[in-house]
Every structure is written in structure tokens, then in C-alpha cells.
XYZ file of C-alpha atoms in Angstrom:
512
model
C -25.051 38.503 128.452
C -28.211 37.017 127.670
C -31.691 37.852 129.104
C -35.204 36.343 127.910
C -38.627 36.901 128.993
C -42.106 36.642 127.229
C -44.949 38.038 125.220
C -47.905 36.471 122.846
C -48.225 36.965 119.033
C -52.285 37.602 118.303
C -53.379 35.322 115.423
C -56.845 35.441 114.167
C -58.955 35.410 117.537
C -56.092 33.373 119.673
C -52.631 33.764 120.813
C -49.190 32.352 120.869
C -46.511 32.361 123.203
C -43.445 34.457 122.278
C -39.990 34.404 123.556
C -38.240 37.683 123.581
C -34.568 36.388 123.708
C -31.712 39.401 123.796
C -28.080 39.117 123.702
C -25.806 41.345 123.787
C -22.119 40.867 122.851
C -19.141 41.857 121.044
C -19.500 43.636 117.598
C -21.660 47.271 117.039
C -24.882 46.178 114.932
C -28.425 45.217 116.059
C -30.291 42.715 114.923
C -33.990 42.011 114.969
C -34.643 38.226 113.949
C -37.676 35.798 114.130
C -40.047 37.128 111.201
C -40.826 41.008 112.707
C -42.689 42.562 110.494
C -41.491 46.426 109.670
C -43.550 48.039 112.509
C -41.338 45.856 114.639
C -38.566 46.375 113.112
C -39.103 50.118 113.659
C -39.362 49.634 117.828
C -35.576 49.972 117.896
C -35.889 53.533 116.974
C -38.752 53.985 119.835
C -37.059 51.713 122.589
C -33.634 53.823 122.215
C -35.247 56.747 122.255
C -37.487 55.995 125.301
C -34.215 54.227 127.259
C -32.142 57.694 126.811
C -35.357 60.060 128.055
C -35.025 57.885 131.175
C -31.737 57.705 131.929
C -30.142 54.765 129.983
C -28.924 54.077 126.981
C -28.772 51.754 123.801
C -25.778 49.116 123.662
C -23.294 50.178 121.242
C -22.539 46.632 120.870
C -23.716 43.932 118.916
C -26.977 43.657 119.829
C -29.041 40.380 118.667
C -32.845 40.453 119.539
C -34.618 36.867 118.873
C -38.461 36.495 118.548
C -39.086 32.866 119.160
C -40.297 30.622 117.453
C -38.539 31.866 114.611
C -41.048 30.532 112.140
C -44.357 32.672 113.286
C -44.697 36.195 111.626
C -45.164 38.590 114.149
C -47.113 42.176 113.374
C -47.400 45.172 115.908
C -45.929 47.643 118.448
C -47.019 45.841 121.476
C -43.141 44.313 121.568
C -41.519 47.471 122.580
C -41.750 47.151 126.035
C -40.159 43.394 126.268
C -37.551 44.654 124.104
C -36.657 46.974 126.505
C -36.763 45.303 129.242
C -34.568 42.520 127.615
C -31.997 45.210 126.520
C -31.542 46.390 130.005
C -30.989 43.356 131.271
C -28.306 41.607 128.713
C -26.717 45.205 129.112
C -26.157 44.650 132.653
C -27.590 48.388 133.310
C -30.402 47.019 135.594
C -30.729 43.679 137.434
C -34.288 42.746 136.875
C -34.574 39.213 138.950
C -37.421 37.206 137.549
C -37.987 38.972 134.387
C -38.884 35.681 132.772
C -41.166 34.950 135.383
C -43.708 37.704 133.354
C -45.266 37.653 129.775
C -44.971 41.378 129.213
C -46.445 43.804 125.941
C -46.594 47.117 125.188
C -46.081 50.068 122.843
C -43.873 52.586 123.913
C -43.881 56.272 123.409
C -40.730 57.684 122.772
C -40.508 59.340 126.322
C -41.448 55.731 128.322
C -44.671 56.236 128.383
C -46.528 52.656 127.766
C -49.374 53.146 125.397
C -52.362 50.327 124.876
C -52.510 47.560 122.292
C -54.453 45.034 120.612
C -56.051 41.724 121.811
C -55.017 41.661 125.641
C -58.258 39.398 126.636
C -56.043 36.330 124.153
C -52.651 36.939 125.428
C -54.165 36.320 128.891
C -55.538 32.854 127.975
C -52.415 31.638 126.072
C -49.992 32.753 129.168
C -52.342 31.131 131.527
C -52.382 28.094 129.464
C -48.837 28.350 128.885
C -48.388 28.346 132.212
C -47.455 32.155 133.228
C -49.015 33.537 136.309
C -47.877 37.080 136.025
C -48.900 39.790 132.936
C -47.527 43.109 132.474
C -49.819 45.319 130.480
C -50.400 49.019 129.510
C -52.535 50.616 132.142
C -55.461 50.673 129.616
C -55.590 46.749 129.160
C -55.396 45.528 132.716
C -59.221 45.325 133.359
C -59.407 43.223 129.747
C -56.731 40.683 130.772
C -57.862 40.755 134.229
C -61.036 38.728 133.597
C -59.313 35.537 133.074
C -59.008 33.940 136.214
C -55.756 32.305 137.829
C -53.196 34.789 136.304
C -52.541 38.002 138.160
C -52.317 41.080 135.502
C -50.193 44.195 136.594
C -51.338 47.233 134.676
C -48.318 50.138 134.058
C -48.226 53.205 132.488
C -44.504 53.881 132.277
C -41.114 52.307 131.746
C -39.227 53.543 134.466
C -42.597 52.376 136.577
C -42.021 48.809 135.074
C -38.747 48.785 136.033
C -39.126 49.945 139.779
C -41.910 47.080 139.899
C -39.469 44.461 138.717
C -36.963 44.894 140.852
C -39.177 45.136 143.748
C -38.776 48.937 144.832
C -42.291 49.533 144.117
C -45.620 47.524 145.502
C -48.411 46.962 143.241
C -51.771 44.663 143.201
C -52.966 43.101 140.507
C -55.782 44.448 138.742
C -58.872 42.550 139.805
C -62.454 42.363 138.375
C -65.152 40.839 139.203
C -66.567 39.407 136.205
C -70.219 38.554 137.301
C -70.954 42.003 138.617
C -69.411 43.903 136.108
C -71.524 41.154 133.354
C -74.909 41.621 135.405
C -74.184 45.348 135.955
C -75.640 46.649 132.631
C -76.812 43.858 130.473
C -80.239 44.866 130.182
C -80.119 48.733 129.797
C -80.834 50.099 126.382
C -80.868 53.368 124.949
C -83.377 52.544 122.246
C -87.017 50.466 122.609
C -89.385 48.945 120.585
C -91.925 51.129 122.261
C -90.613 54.058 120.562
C -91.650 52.566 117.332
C -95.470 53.555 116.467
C -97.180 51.339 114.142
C -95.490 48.458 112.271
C -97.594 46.130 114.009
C -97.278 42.939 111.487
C -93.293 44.070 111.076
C -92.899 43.579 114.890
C -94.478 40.498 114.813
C -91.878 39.372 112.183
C -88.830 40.526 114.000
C -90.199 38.701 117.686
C -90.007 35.463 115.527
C -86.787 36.373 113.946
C -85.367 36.867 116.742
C -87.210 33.452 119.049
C -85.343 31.155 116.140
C -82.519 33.384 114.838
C -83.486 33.807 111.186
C -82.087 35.769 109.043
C -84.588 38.845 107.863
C -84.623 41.372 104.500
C -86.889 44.002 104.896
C -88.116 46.130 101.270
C -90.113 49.295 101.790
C -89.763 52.848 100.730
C -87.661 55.584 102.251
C -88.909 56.699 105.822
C -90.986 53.430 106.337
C -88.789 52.745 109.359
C -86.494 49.901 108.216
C -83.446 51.409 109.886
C -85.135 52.661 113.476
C -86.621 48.831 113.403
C -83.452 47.003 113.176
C -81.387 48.842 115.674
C -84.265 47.716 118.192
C -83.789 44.330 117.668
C -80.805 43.692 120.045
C -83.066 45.118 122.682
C -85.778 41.602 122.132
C -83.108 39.272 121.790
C -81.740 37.070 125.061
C -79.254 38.846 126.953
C -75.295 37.167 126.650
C -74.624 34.048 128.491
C -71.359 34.795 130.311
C -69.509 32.564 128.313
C -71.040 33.904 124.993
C -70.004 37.759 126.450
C -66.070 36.589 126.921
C -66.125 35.091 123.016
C -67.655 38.538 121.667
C -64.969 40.520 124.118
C -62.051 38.166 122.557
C -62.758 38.968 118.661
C -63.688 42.501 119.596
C -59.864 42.614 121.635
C -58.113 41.798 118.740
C -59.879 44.415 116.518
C -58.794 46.816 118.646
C -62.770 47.853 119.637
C -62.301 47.837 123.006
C -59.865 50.163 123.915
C -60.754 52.855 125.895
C -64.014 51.273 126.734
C -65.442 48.729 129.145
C -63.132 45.277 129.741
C -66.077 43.236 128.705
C -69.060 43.388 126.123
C -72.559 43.396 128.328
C -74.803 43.885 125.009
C -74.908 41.638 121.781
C -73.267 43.370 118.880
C -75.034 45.683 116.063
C -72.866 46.358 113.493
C -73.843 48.489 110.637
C -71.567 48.377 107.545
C -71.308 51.015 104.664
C -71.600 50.059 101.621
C -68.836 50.525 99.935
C -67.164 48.043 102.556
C -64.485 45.706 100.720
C -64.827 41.749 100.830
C -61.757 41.524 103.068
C -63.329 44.353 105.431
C -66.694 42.327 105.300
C -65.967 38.711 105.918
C -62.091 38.949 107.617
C -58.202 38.480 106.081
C -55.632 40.504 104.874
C -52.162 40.250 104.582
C -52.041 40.384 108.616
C -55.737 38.608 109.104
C -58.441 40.124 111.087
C -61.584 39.931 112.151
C -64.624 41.548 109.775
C -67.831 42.719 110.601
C -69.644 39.431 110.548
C -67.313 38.236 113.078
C -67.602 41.369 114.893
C -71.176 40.513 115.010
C -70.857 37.271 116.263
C -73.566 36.177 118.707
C -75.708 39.655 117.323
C -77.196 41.576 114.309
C -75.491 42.608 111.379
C -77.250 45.034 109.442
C -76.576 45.807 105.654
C -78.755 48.967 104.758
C -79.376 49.634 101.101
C -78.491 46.253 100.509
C -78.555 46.381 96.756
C -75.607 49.008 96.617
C -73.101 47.038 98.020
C -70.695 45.270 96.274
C -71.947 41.866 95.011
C -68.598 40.358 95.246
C -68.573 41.293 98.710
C -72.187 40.170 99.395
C -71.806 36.992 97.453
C -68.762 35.906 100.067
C -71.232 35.525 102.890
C -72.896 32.441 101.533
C -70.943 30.199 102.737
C -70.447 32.030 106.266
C -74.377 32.260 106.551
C -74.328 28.632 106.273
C -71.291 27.180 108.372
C -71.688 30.487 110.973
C -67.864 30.349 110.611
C -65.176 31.912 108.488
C -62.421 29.680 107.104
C -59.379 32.128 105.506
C -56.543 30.195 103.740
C -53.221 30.803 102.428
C -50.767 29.700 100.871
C -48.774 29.837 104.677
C -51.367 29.832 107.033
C -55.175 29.089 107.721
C -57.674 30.452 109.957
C -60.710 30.131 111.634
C -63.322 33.136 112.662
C -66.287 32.630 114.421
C -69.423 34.426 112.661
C -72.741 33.135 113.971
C -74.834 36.591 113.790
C -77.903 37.346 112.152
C -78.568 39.285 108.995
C -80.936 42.014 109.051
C -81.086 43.767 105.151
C -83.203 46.459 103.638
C -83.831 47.562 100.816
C -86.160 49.917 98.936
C -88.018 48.178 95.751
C -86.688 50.013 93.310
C -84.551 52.884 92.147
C -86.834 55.739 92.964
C -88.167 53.698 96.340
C -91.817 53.749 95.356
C -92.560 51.193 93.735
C -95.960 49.540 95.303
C -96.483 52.860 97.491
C -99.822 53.244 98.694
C -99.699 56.967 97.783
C -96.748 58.258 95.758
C -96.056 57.199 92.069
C -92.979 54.907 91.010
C -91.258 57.108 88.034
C -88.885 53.781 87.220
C -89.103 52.751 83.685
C -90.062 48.961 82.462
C -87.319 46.536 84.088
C -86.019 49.036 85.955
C -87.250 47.154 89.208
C -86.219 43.660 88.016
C -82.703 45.084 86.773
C -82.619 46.278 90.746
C -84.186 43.720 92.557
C -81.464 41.861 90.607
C -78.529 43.152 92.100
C -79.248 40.569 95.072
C -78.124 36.817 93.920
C -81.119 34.553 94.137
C -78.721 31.908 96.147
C -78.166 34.831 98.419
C -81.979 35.619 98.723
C -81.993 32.008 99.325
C -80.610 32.251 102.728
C -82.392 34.477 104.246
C -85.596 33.277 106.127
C -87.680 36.167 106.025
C -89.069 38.778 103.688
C -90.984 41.259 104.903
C -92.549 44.153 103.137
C -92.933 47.350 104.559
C -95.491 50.234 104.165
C -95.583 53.855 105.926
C -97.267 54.467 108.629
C -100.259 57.366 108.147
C -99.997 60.004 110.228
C -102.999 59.469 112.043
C -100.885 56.121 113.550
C -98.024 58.319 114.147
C -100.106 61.060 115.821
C -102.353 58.870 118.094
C -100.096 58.439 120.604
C -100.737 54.493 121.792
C -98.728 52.725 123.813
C -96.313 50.424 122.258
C -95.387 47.275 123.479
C -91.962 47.884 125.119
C -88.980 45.478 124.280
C -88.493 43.601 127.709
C -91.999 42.430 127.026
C -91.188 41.004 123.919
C -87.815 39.832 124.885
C -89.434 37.729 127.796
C -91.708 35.813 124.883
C -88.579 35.488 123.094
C -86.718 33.864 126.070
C -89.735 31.686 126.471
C -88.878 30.418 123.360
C -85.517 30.503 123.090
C -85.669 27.827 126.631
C -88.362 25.758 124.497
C -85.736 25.416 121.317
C -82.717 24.914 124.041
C -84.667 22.274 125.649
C -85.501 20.353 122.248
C -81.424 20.540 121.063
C -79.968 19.449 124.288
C -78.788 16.501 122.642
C -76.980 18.756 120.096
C -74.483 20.963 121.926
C -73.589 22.767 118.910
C -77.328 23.976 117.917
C -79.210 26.767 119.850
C -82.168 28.054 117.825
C -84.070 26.634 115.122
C -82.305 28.671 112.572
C -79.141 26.601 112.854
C -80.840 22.900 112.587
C -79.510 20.815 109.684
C -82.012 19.223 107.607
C -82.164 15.786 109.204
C -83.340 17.869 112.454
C -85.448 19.679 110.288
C -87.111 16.264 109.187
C -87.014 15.447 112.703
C -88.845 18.349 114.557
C -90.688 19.903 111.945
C -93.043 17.182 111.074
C -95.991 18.237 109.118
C -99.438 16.973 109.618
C -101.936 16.279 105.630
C -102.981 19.984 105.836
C -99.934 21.896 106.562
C -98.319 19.441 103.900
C -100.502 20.290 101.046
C -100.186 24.092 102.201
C -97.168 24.007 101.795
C -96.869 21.848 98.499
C -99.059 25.051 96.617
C -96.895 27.434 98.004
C -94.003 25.424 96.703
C -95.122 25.114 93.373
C -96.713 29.015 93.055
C -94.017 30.694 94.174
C -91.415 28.507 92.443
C -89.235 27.881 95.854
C -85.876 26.085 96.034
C -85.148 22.999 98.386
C -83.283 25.338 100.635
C -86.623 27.548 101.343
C -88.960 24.370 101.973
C -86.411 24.245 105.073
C -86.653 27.827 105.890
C -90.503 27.629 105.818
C -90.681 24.875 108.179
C -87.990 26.270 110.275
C -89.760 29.867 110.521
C -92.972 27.599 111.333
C -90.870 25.441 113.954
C -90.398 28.883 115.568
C -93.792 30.490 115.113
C -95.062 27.314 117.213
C -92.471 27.907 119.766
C -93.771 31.248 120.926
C -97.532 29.836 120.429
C -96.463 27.067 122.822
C -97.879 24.355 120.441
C -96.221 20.949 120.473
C -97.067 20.399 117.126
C -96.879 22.502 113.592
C -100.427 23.368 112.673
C -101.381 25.022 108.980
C -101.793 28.632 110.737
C -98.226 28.267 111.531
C -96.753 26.843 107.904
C -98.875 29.809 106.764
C -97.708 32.617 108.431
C -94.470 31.423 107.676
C -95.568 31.202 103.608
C -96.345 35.340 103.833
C -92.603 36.050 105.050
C -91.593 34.175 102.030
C -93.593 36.519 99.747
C -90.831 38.755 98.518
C -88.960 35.957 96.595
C -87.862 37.341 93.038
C -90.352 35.326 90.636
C -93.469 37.181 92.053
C -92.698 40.217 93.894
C -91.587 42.703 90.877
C -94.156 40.336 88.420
């Protein structure tokens, strides 16, 4: 007899549609067919075991188990559950009416017990696209798949509990969320605050307008000078998630496998903080099975790359292209995919090997080149890309000690807004740009115009600190921004240079 129903193969942040087509027959061997990889190959072992602890048992026929289409590789224990189901039904030992009426996954424990998986928020979309109305899912994964709308999701925790609901001897509702509430509920409660951060005054300044255009940032300083406590405040000044922008986080984060055990859907923009001995294929997204890496995982937030001269320079020199495009493009010689990584890059760095060089107060022990060799570590095309240097100092005690009150974030984060709606008001004829950060440089000729002044400002600056034709465009898009939040129509010279002095790091004159 033959039985079919349906699951979804994850693939880079989307989904396909699987059929799960059993047969069983005359002969005595099982066969698994339609690319499995060996974890699927393995759910034999798992479903037999889990269909005996509950009362039913393994055809010792021939047993032919088709994963269609035939020509898509499929990865993961998140087909046990279909399997099963399938195999009960060809075997005659239940009647489950309307089994192909569901796209079902889940891993199975070897006593029935349905355990969560990976990437439930795209399986959702591609049944309800596919058509499919009802989704089985672990228990665990219901809330996930439950924000897509038009599709009802029926989270389970056990086979024999799957079964019962099939065949109609149980009742059960499907899981519902409400979206809005649960996306309003906690969007704009922090756990950190830029008021906790005494001092840093000109630094603070520096990340508001990082974060009104979305430019990239390096910060150098010496140990304790507060580059770490400073970028895990920034999420707490930039604009809270558009819905839409929340649901495209949730998706990548689904099929890492972040969310499990957690809330259904992401309320706060991603900080993700790398080690540095991260691989390329960790950083940027792939292997042999591709997935998501941190820079997508920090798509629509910060990623922050601490120490950023010890980490790999193969690994760092692979974001280039991804800093540019804000997208990921992994090929094969089978197969090609697309990851979304529009984030912002916060770095640090000390200036040297011993961290003091320039201190106000402690001596640098490096010997002569030592601090080129270092500040070398860092391509000058990656240096390139980032928008703003800013050096750091410590903060005296007596600044630490006086106890002032700092400026808390949802103060700054309402100037940011003010400019974010300035920069969304300017792009509205180009859908695909939201801050000044992303403008190509025909909008940058466009909306950065320079008046005689800010021109031949910017021409010395140019020519002193030896800049490339990318930074001209960084200048004027950092200025672009600075103007935002002053509310100026126009690019004035105290703009253009402001923006010069977060330029002041690059290589030719910092370590000279």
C-alpha cells in the first residue's frame, strides 16, 4: 500500500516542499531514496524503535521510503516523524484519513517522544505558499510557525498523541499568536543603557551618528577605556524593528537553530559578538550543508569584532564584499545561495601590542615598527570600509567618581529616529535604501552636495591624509548624517569637518 504526506527541506534562509512517499510491498529490505543525507538515513533506527515502545511495529517487508523531489539533498532529523506516520499508514496498522492533508516534521526520541527542530518560521511560509493549511510541529515550534498567518499550526509532543489527533479521537486548537502584541510587548526594554556609561562624551557623540546613518565604526584605545561596555549599548540608540524587519531576523535566526527554547519572535535587533578564532565559513555562512554566519545572524543589528587585529585575516578579508552588497552570495559547484547580511560593524582594537601606545599616562614598551607591523594586520581595503575611526582615551577617575547624570539611551534613540524619518523621507524613491550608509555614489553626488568651503575642506583633508575614492564617499556620507540630526537642509563645513576627525585613524598618519 502506498501512503504520502508532506514536510519542507530548509535551504539557506527558505524552504522547499517535500513529499514523504512510503510503500510498502513484497520483499524484506528498506529503502531510503531521494538524496537523505546519513542523519536521515539513521531515522530508521529511531522510527522502529519509537513504533515498538508504542505498540507497533516495523514492516518486515520491503519497505521503500521516497523523499521527493528526488534531486534536492535533504539534511536533518526533523523527517522522523513523517516517516512514521507514512509507515503506519502503507502498513495498514492505523487508518490515518487525511494524512496528506498536513505538512508534518519532527525528530523523534526513541520512546515517541517528538523533540524540536530547525527553521519552523520557513517551513510555515513554503506550506502556506504551497498551499497547505494544516502544520504538525514539535510542541516547542508551534508559537514560531504560528506567526504566519492563514495556516493553522498544531503543536505535539508525542507520537501516539499525533496519531490520536489524526484520526480524530483527540481535539486540539491550533496554536495562535498574536503577533503585534507579542512584537510591541518588549521591544523597548533593555538590560543595559548608555547612562551607565560615565564619560566618553565625544565617543557617544560618534556612536549617535553611527547609528542615525548606519556606518560602520572601529574604535582603538587601550585596555579598560570602555570599547566593549560602549558597543553593547548601541542596540539600545538604534530604531526599534519594523515588524516586517523582526519576522526576517526570526527566519535566519530559525534556521540556525537560535531560537529554540526561547521566544517565537526576535523583539530586539541582534548583537553578535564573535571570538576570534572564528573560521571564514563560521563568519560569513556555507558549509557542506550551508548556514547562516554571524553577519547574517546580525542582519538588521551590530556585529561586533573585539580585538579585531587577532582574528584571522582570511576570515576578515571575506567581509569586503558583504560590507558592500549587505548580502552573502555562496556558490557551488551544485547549488547557490543567497544570505541576507545588512548589519553594522562595530571593531576595536588596542594600538599596539602592549595597548599603550599614545596613553596619556602609562608608557608603550613596543619596539620600533612594532605598532605599524600591528596596525597592519587590518587590510587597508578593509579599513577602507569602515566610516568611522574613533580614538579612545580613559576616563580619570575624578569623571568616574563624580557621579553625573548620563544621558540615557531612549533620549538618544529618539534623535536617532528623528533622523532616521529625515533619511527615510529623502530615499522614498529608492525602496531598497534606508540610511545614508547604504547610498550608492550617484546618490551620494546627489544629496551630498558641497558648497566652495566644505569643498576645499575637504580637498586638504584629501590630500593630507592620503584618502582613497571610497573615503571621499564615506566623509560626505558621515556629513550627510551629521546634518540629519542637526536638522540642516544643507552640508555646511562644521559638518564635512566633524566628519574629517572620525577619519583620523587611517594608517598613513595615525602610527606616523
Amino acid at each position: 500500500m502506498l501512503a504520502k504526506t508532506y514536510g519542507c527541506a530548509v535551504f539557506g534562509v527558505s524552504a522547499n516542499l517535500i513529499t514523504i512517499e512510503t510503500h510498502v510491498g513484497q520483499g524484506s529490505k528498506c529503502y531510503l531514496v531521494g538524496l537523505p543525507d546519513s542523519t536521515i538515513k539513521e531515522s530508521i533506527q529511531r522510527v522502529e524503535s519509537a513504533l515498538k515502545n508504542n505498540g507497533f511495529f516495523f514492516p518486515r517487508r520491503k519497505v521503500i521510503i521516497n523523499l521527493a523531489p528526488a534531486d534536492i539533498r535533504k539534511e536533518g532529523s526533523a523527517y522522523d516523524l513523517p516517516i512514521a506516520l507514512s509507515i503506519l499508514e502503507a502498513s495498514e496498522q492505523v487508518e490515518l484519513k487525511g494524512l496528506d492533508d498536513y505538512a508534518i516534521m519532527g525528530e523523534l526520541a526513541l520512546d515517541g517522544t517528538i523533540r524540536p527542530i530547525k527553521g519552523a518560521l520557513p517551513i510555515a511560509l513554503e506550506a502556506k505558499s504551497r498551499g497547505i493549511t494544516k502544520l504538525i510541529l514539535p510542541e516547542e515550534n508551534a508559537m514560531e510557525a504560528a506567526m504566519v498567518e492563514g495556516i493553522e499550526v498544531f503543536g505535539l509532543s508525542h507520537l501516539r498523541e499525533t496519531i490520536q489527533f489524526i484520526r480524530g479521537k483527540i481535539a486540539l486548537a491550533p496554536t495562535q499568536v498574536n503577533v503585534h502584541a507579542l512584537f510591541h510587548q518588549s521591544h523597548d526594554v533593555f538590560d543595559v543603557d548608555f547612562s551607565q556609561v560615565q564619560g566618553q562624551e565625544s565617543v557617544k557623540r560618534a556612536f549617535e551618528i553611527a547609528a542615525s546613518g548606519g556606518h560602520n565604526l572601529i574604535m582603538i584605545g587601550p585596555p579598560g577605556a570602555g570599547k566593549t561596555m560602549l558597543a553593547k549599548r548601541l542596540p539600545t540608540i538604534l530604531p526599534p524593528f519594523s515588524l516586517t524587519e523582526a519576522l526576517e531576523v526570526t527566519k535566519i535566526h530559525s534556521v540556525a537553530g537560535k531560537l529554540m527554547g526561547k521566544h517565537s519572535l526576535l523583539t530586539h535587533r541582534p548583537f553578535r559578538c564573535p571570538h576570534h578564532t572564528i573560521s571564514n565559513a563560521a563568519l560569513v555562512g556555507g558549509g557542506s550543508f550551508p548556514q547562516p554566519g554571524e553577519i547574517s545572524l546580525a542582519h538588521h543589528g551590530v556585529l561586533f569584532l573585539d580585538e579585531l587585529p587577532e582574528f584571522n585575516r582570511n576570515a576578515l578579508e571575506v567581509m569586503r564584499q558583504p560590507l558592500e552588497d549587505r548580502k552573502v552570495f555562496i556558490s557551488r559547484a551544485k547549488w547557490s545561495l543567497e544570505f541576507p547580511a545588512n548589519f553594522m560593524l562595530v571593531a576595536s582594537m588596542n594600538p599596539c601590542p602592549c595597548g599603550y601606545y599614545n596613553h596619556p599616562n602609562k608608557d608603550c614598551v613596543c619596539g620600533p615598527g612594532q605598532v605599524q607591523r600591528y596596525l597592519n594586520r587590518i587590510s587597508g581595503p578593509l579599513l577602507d570600509r569602515i566610516d568611522m575611526h574613533i580614538e579612545i582615551v580613559p576616563v580619570l577617575f575624578e569623571e568616574m567618581s563624580a557621579g553625573r547624570a548620563a544621558e540615557s539611551s531612549e533620549y538618544v534613540r529618539n534623535r536617532v529616529m528623528e533622523a532616521r524619518q529625515i533619511q527615510q523621507d529623502r530615499f522614498i524613491p529608492f525602496p531598497q535604501i534606508h540610511s545614508n550608509a547604504m547610498m550608492s555614489s550617484q546618490q551620494v553626488n546627489e544629496f551630498c552636495q558641497l558648497d566652495a568651503p566644505s569643498q576645499q575642506l575637504l580637498s586638504v583633508a584629501m590630500d593630507k591624509l592620503q584618502l582613497s575614492a571610497r573615503a571621499f564617499d564615506k566623509i560626505r556620507k558621515v556629513a550627510r548624517t551629521i546634518a540629519d540630526l542637526a536638522r540642516s537642509e544643507n552640508i555646511q563645513s562644521e559638518h564635512i569637518a566633524e566628519a574629517i576627525t572620525y577619519r583620523n585613524l587611517d594608517r598613513e598618519n595615525w602610527a606616523g
